[in-house]
mmCIF file of C-alpha atoms in Angstrom:
data_model
loop_
_atom_site.group_PDB
_atom_site.id
_atom_site.type_symbol
_atom_site.label_atom_id
_atom_site.label_comp_id
_atom_site.label_asym_id
_atom_site.label_seq_id
_atom_site.Cartn_x
_atom_site.Cartn_y
_atom_site.Cartn_z
ATOM 1 C CA MET N 25 90.681 94.327 73.905
ATOM 2 C CA CYS N 26 94.128 92.763 73.826
ATOM 3 C CA ALA N 27 94.089 89.104 72.759
ATOM 4 C CA ALA N 28 96.423 88.155 75.584
ATOM 5 C CA LEU N 29 94.029 89.391 78.234
ATOM 6 C CA LEU N 30 90.461 88.270 77.620
ATOM 7 C CA MET N 31 87.473 88.365 79.955
ATOM 8 C CA LEU N 32 86.431 84.825 80.822
ATOM 9 C CA THR N 33 83.467 84.797 83.146
ATOM 10 C CA ALA N 34 81.207 86.754 85.456
ATOM 11 C CA SER N 35 80.331 85.017 88.709
ATOM 12 C CA SER N 36 78.252 85.321 91.824
ATOM 13 C CA THR N 37 80.620 83.426 94.130
ATOM 14 C CA VAL N 38 80.270 84.673 97.677
ATOM 15 C CA VAL N 39 82.933 84.498 100.352
ATOM 16 C CA LEU N 40 81.999 84.983 103.999
ATOM 17 C CA GLY N 41 83.770 87.669 106.038
ATOM 18 C CA GLN N 42 86.346 86.709 108.628
ATOM 19 C CA SER N 43 85.859 87.456 112.335
ATOM 20 C CA SER N 44 89.517 87.254 113.353
ATOM 21 C CA GLY N 45 93.051 86.884 112.079
ATOM 22 C CA GLN N 46 92.918 89.927 109.821
ATOM 23 C CA GLU N 47 96.484 90.925 110.616
ATOM 24 C CA ALA N 48 98.134 87.709 109.413
ATOM 25 C CA ASP N 49 101.931 87.748 109.188
ATOM 26 C CA PRO N 50 102.989 88.492 105.587
ATOM 27 C CA PRO N 51 105.540 86.383 103.717
ATOM 28 C CA PRO N 52 109.140 87.623 103.926
ATOM 29 C CA ILE N 53 110.126 90.361 101.494
ATOM 30 C CA GLY N 54 111.819 88.899 98.462
ATOM 31 C CA GLY N 55 110.206 85.466 98.953
ATOM 32 C CA ALA N 56 108.280 83.692 96.224
ATOM 33 C CA ILE N 57 104.770 85.068 95.847
ATOM 34 C CA SER N 58 102.052 83.078 94.098
ATOM 35 C CA GLU N 59 99.148 85.471 94.622
ATOM 36 C CA TYR N 60 99.080 89.249 94.284
ATOM 37 C CA TYR N 61 96.441 91.608 95.687
ATOM 38 C CA THR N 62 95.266 95.209 95.472
ATOM 39 C CA VAL N 63 92.304 97.071 96.969
ATOM 40 C CA GLY N 64 90.112 100.010 95.984
ATOM 41 C CA ASP N 65 86.493 101.150 95.717
ATOM 42 C CA ILE N 66 85.920 100.201 92.062
ATOM 43 C CA ASN N 67 82.206 101.022 91.784
ATOM 44 C CA GLY N 68 82.073 104.003 94.162
ATOM 45 C CA ASP N 69 79.679 102.492 96.703
ATOM 46 C CA GLY N 70 81.927 103.257 99.701
ATOM 47 C CA LEU N 71 82.983 99.618 100.155
ATOM 48 C CA TYR N 72 86.391 98.213 99.363
ATOM 49 C CA ASP N 73 86.774 95.792 96.450
ATOM 50 C CA VAL N 74 89.702 93.453 95.842
ATOM 51 C CA VAL N 75 91.658 92.311 92.822
ATOM 52 C CA ARG N 76 93.656 89.074 93.060
ATOM 53 C CA ALA N 77 96.160 87.697 90.514
ATOM 54 C CA ILE N 78 97.012 83.990 90.744
ATOM 55 C CA THR N 79 100.308 83.222 88.976
ATOM 56 C CA SER N 80 99.876 79.466 88.786
ATOM 57 C CA SER N 81 96.602 79.646 86.871
ATOM 58 C CA GLY N 82 97.155 82.980 85.119
ATOM 59 C CA ILE N 83 93.817 84.247 86.439
ATOM 60 C CA ILE N 84 93.036 87.767 87.623
ATOM 61 C CA GLU N 85 89.879 88.007 89.717
ATOM 62 C CA VAL N 86 87.799 91.117 90.543
ATOM 63 C CA TRP N 87 85.895 90.777 93.828
ATOM 64 C CA LYS N 88 83.119 93.154 94.974
ATOM 65 C CA GLY N 89 82.869 94.152 98.633
ATOM 66 C CA GLU N 90 79.352 93.616 99.968
ATOM 67 C CA PRO N 91 77.537 95.442 102.846
ATOM 68 C CA ASP N 92 77.424 92.206 104.876
ATOM 69 C CA ASP N 93 81.249 91.998 104.854
ATOM 70 C CA THR N 94 81.397 89.331 102.157
ATOM 71 C CA LEU N 95 83.168 89.382 98.806
ATOM 72 C CA THR N 96 81.468 88.426 95.516
ATOM 73 C CA LEU N 97 83.385 87.473 92.392
ATOM 74 C CA GLN N 98 82.389 89.817 89.528
ATOM 75 C CA ASN N 99 84.817 89.069 86.697
ATOM 76 C CA THR N 100 87.882 87.034 85.859
ATOM 77 C CA TYR N 101 90.584 87.743 83.286
ATOM 78 C CA SER N 102 93.184 85.375 81.870
ATOM 79 C CA LEU N 103 96.828 86.516 81.699
ATOM 80 C CA GLN N 104 99.718 84.072 81.335
ATOM 81 C CA GLY N 105 102.178 84.644 84.167
ATOM 82 C CA ALA N 106 99.790 86.930 86.066
ATOM 83 C CA SER N 107 101.700 88.878 88.711
ATOM 84 C CA ALA N 108 101.453 92.234 90.446
ATOM 85 C CA VAL N 109 98.218 94.201 90.167
ATOM 86 C CA THR N 110 97.213 97.682 91.211
ATOM 87 C CA LEU N 111 94.253 100.084 90.899
ATOM 88 C CA GLY N 112 94.640 103.750 90.001
ATOM 89 C CA ASP N 113 93.037 106.504 87.952
ATOM 90 C CA LEU N 114 95.324 106.542 84.906
ATOM 91 C CA ASP N 115 93.260 108.891 82.758
ATOM 92 C CA ALA N 116 91.997 111.219 85.514
ATOM 93 C CA ASP N 117 88.325 110.514 84.806
ATOM 94 C CA GLY N 118 87.496 109.714 88.436
ATOM 95 C CA LYS N 119 87.233 105.967 87.771
ATOM 96 C CA LEU N 120 89.681 103.337 88.893
ATOM 97 C CA ASP N 121 91.689 101.561 86.219
ATOM 98 C CA LEU N 122 93.498 98.219 86.549
ATOM 99 C CA VAL N 123 97.191 97.604 85.912
ATOM 100 C CA ALA N 124 98.385 93.999 85.748
ATOM 101 C CA GLY N 125 101.827 92.493 85.290
ATOM 102 C CA SER N 126 102.913 89.315 83.553
ATOM 103 C CA LYS N 127 106.106 87.673 84.771
ATOM 104 C CA SER N 128 106.412 85.287 81.840
ATOM 105 C CA GLN N 129 105.876 88.031 79.265
ATOM 106 C CA SER N 130 107.908 90.683 81.142
ATOM 107 C CA SER N 131 105.090 93.073 80.374
ATOM 108 C CA ILE N 132 102.365 95.156 81.955
ATOM 109 C CA PHE N 133 98.776 95.540 80.815
ATOM 110 C CA TYR N 134 96.439 98.392 81.716
ATOM 111 C CA GLY N 135 92.690 98.345 81.484
ATOM 112 C CA LEU N 136 90.468 101.432 81.720
ATOM 113 C CA GLY N 137 87.546 101.032 84.104
ATOM 114 C CA ASN N 138 83.994 102.327 84.039
ATOM 115 C CA ASN N 139 82.910 101.785 87.655
ATOM 116 C CA ASP N 140 81.306 98.485 86.681
ATOM 117 C CA PHE N 141 84.011 95.906 87.517
ATOM 118 C CA MET N 142 84.932 95.561 83.840
ATOM 119 C CA PHE N 143 88.170 96.858 82.318
ATOM 120 C CA LEU N 144 88.992 97.517 78.644
ATOM 121 C CA PHE N 145 92.596 96.499 78.149
ATOM 122 C CA ALA N 146 95.065 98.001 75.699
ATOM 123 C CA SER N 147 98.037 96.271 74.128
ATOM 124 C CA PRO N 148 100.767 95.100 76.523
ATOM 125 C CA ILE N 149 103.839 97.198 77.206
ATOM 126 C CA PHE N 150 107.140 95.263 77.344
ATOM 127 C CA VAL N 151 109.176 96.342 80.364
ATOM 128 C CA GLY N 152 112.003 93.816 80.375
ATOM 129 C CA ILE N 153 111.388 92.452 83.882
ATOM 130 C CA GLY N 154 108.821 90.216 85.510
ATOM 131 C CA PRO N 155 106.773 92.758 87.510
ATOM 132 C CA GLY N 156 106.506 91.807 91.177
ATOM 133 C CA VAL N 157 105.307 95.223 92.365
ATOM 134 C CA VAL N 158 103.311 97.895 90.525
ATOM 135 C CA THR N 159 101.712 101.136 91.667
ATOM 136 C CA VAL N 160 100.283 104.293 90.180
ATOM 137 C CA ALA N 161 101.466 107.784 91.185
ATOM 138 C CA ASP N 162 102.062 111.173 89.627
ATOM 139 C CA THR N 163 105.519 112.649 89.977
ATOM 140 C CA CYS N 164 105.126 115.237 87.245
ATOM 141 C CA VAL N 165 101.986 116.751 88.777
ATOM 142 C CA ASP N 166 100.254 116.743 85.384
ATOM 143 C CA LEU N 167 97.104 114.921 86.621
ATOM 144 C CA LEU N 168 98.090 111.862 84.559
ATOM 145 C CA PRO N 169 99.832 109.392 86.852
ATOM 146 C CA GLU N 170 102.700 107.195 85.850
ATOM 147 C CA ILE N 171 102.925 103.431 86.392
ATOM 148 C CA LEU N 172 105.869 102.480 88.633
ATOM 149 C CA LEU N 173 107.079 98.897 88.729
ATOM 150 C CA SER N 174 109.807 96.699 90.048
ATOM 151 C CA ASN N 175 110.744 93.035 90.365
ATOM 152 C CA ASP N 176 109.993 91.218 93.621
ATOM 153 C CA GLN N 177 113.208 92.385 95.268
ATOM 154 C CA LEU N 178 112.563 96.065 94.480
ATOM 155 C CA THR N 179 116.062 96.221 92.989
ATOM 156 C CA THR N 180 115.101 96.967 89.400
ATOM 157 C CA ASN N 181 113.048 100.156 89.473
ATOM 158 C CA LYS N 182 111.474 101.301 86.228
ATOM 159 C CA MET N 183 108.881 103.925 85.496
ATOM 160 C CA ILE N 184 106.403 104.117 82.598
ATOM 161 C CA LEU N 185 105.897 107.722 81.635
ATOM 162 C CA ASP N 186 102.627 109.087 80.157
ATOM 163 C CA VAL N 187 101.306 105.642 79.439
ATOM 164 C CA LEU N 188 98.132 106.866 77.705
ATOM 165 C CA SER N 189 99.754 109.276 75.281
ATOM 166 C CA ALA N 190 103.256 107.983 74.468
ATOM 167 C CA PRO N 191 104.116 104.747 76.328
ATOM 168 C CA SER N 192 107.820 104.637 77.134
ATOM 169 C CA VAL N 193 109.904 102.726 79.633
ATOM 170 C CA LEU N 194 112.433 104.679 81.663
ATOM 171 C CA THR N 195 114.944 102.925 83.924
ATOM 172 C CA VAL N 196 115.244 105.115 86.999
ATOM 173 C CA THR N 197 118.706 105.750 88.445
ATOM 174 C CA SER N 198 120.218 108.596 90.424
ATOM 175 C CA GLU N 199 121.401 110.086 87.107
ATOM 176 C CA THR N 200 118.021 109.889 85.381
ATOM 177 C CA PRO N 201 117.037 113.267 83.904
ATOM 178 C CA ILE N 202 113.265 113.724 84.339
ATOM 179 C CA THR N 203 111.852 117.055 83.226
ATOM 180 C CA CYS N 204 108.355 117.957 84.316
ATOM 181 C CA PRO N 205 106.630 120.959 85.853
ATOM 182 C CA GLU N 206 107.122 121.598 89.521
ATOM 183 C CA GLN N 207 104.256 123.190 91.412
ATOM 184 C CA LEU N 208 104.531 125.222 94.584
ATOM 185 C CA PRO N 209 103.328 124.658 97.209
ATOM 186 C CA PRO N 210 103.765 120.884 97.153
ATOM 187 C CA PRO N 211 100.902 119.129 95.306
ATOM 188 C CA CYS N 212 100.537 116.408 97.943
ATOM 189 C CA GLY N 213 97.703 117.968 99.885
ATOM 190 C CA ALA N 214 97.135 117.342 103.575
ATOM 191 C CA GLU N 215 98.077 114.106 105.278
ATOM 192 C CA PRO N 216 95.185 111.640 104.876
ATOM 193 C CA ALA N 217 92.931 111.982 107.925
ATOM 194 C CA CYS N 218 92.169 108.316 108.316
ATOM 195 C CA ASN N 219 92.840 105.858 111.109
ATOM 196 C CA PRO N 220 95.492 103.305 110.089
ATOM 197 C CA ALA N 221 94.424 100.728 112.693
ATOM 198 C CA PRO N 222 91.355 98.429 112.379
ATOM 199 C CA ALA N 223 88.665 99.363 114.901
ATOM 200 C CA PHE N 224 87.035 95.924 114.888
ATOM 201 C CA PRO N 225 87.523 92.585 113.057
ATOM 202 C CA GLY N 226 86.149 92.077 109.576
ATOM 203 C CA ILE N 227 87.239 92.215 105.956
ATOM 204 C CA GLN N 228 86.050 95.765 105.223
ATOM 205 C CA GLU N 229 87.600 97.201 108.378
ATOM 206 C CA CYS N 230 90.849 95.387 107.676
ATOM 207 C CA LEU N 231 90.927 96.697 104.091
ATOM 208 C CA ARG N 232 90.071 100.214 105.249
ATOM 209 C CA ALA N 233 93.020 100.218 107.658
ATOM 210 C CA ALA N 234 95.363 98.763 105.025
ATOM 211 C CA ASP N 235 94.287 101.379 102.492
ATOM 212 C CA CYS N 236 94.770 104.137 105.050
ATOM 213 C CA ARG N 237 98.339 103.016 105.642
ATOM 214 C CA ARG N 238 98.876 102.971 101.867
ATOM 215 C CA GLN N 239 97.534 106.523 101.510
ATOM 216 C CA LYS N 240 99.709 107.845 104.336
ATOM 217 C CA CYS N 241 102.790 106.061 102.925
ATOM 218 C CA HIS N 242 102.281 107.498 99.420
ATOM 219 C CA TRP N 243 101.609 110.960 100.871
ATOM 220 C CA ALA N 244 104.889 110.845 102.823
ATOM 221 C CA ALA N 245 106.750 109.823 99.648
ATOM 222 C CA CYS N 246 105.204 112.748 97.794
ATOM 223 C CA VAL N 247 106.096 115.256 100.525
ATOM 224 C CA ASN N 248 109.698 114.040 100.603
ATOM 225 C CA CYS N 249 109.996 114.654 96.840
ATOM 226 C CA HIS N 250 108.017 117.908 96.519
ATOM 227 C CA ASP N 251 109.658 119.796 99.326
ATOM 228 C CA GLY N 252 109.275 123.251 97.788
ATOM 229 C CA ASN N 253 112.778 123.208 96.276
ATOM 230 C CA GLY N 254 112.053 121.218 93.160
ATOM 231 C CA CYS N 255 112.495 117.472 92.857
ATOM 232 C CA SER N 256 115.959 116.481 91.757
ATOM 233 C CA ALA N 257 116.890 113.292 89.886
ATOM 234 C CA TRP N 258 118.083 111.755 93.144
ATOM 235 C CA GLU N 259 114.888 112.730 94.981
ATOM 236 C CA ARG N 260 112.883 111.157 92.179
ATOM 237 C CA ILE N 261 114.572 107.774 92.447
ATOM 238 C CA VAL N 262 113.907 107.895 96.196
ATOM 239 C CA TRP N 263 110.288 108.778 95.398
ATOM 240 C CA VAL N 264 109.978 105.821 93.040
ATOM 241 C CA GLY N 265 111.464 103.418 95.560
ATOM 242 C CA ALA N 266 109.290 104.743 98.395
ATOM 243 C CA ASN N 267 106.105 104.410 96.370
ATOM 244 C CA LEU N 268 107.010 100.878 95.356
ATOM 245 C CA ALA N 269 107.748 99.978 98.975
ATOM 246 C CA CYS N 270 104.316 101.360 99.963
ATOM 247 C CA ALA N 271 102.705 99.206 97.269
ATOM 248 C CA TYR N 272 104.609 96.069 98.317
ATOM 249 C CA ALA N 273 103.605 96.483 101.943
ATOM 250 C CA ASN N 274 99.979 97.112 100.947
ATOM 251 C CA GLN N 275 99.970 94.028 98.732
ATOM 252 C CA LEU N 276 100.959 91.878 101.723
ATOM 253 C CA GLU N 277 98.476 93.589 104.019
ATOM 254 C CA VAL N 278 95.569 93.014 101.663
ATOM 255 C CA ALA N 279 96.630 89.360 101.352
ATOM 256 C CA GLY N 280 96.403 89.172 105.149
ATOM 257 C CA CYS N 281 92.939 90.671 105.079
ATOM 258 C CA VAL N 282 91.347 88.391 102.506
ATOM 259 C CA GLY N 283 93.780 85.620 101.511
ATOM 260 C CA ALA N 284 92.457 83.056 103.989
ATOM 261 C CA ALA N 285 88.829 83.803 103.043
ATOM 262 C CA LEU N 286 89.083 83.513 99.282
ATOM 263 C CA PRO N 287 88.846 80.051 97.672
#
């Protein structure tokens, strides 16, 4: 495990679910963000779990969603300058992995998960910017997603290609040559058949709706790129920007779902 990102504690802290106010107004885009959020079902129990990064303390927290609509703190990690976080299956083993950014180190860290709320982190990857947004998506359709990242203003888009085999940082512009196999028909699948509006108040329902909107947003970005005619360099930069915008919006939505409830 990387020395810069060490597990600190396991905890049984419990946070009660909210009964209202799940759709809190997010902070303005481009404004200062002190806490970053991401959501996913880490242990495969059908309930949404939450990861929070707190920049001021450099702490990354992993919270387990409980059947009674509470959240329980499972693990904390220490990362100086903790910033954007995301969950995604980097190694295509069916288990969610954790990607975390460090603003002060201008780096990202990725930890492979084992469905148990613990992540084994590799060495950091220097990216040259303080990550304010990160997400995981697969543009090359090789079953090994890439890590996409940007600063808070989404003006500096970079993409990490094949992070598990040969980590490399590629600044994405309209002239960027990206060669990877194109599959026909488009590899995006059907539009996610979920309801993007919460049916009733509560943390789990709010997170479900937010995750549905994220899925639909990423699916639309994929369809726009893989339109059956290949995916040009210009389409790829649009794809990168669209995926990052999806992740930024989801980050703010998750904050609205749980931010007021967490200590």
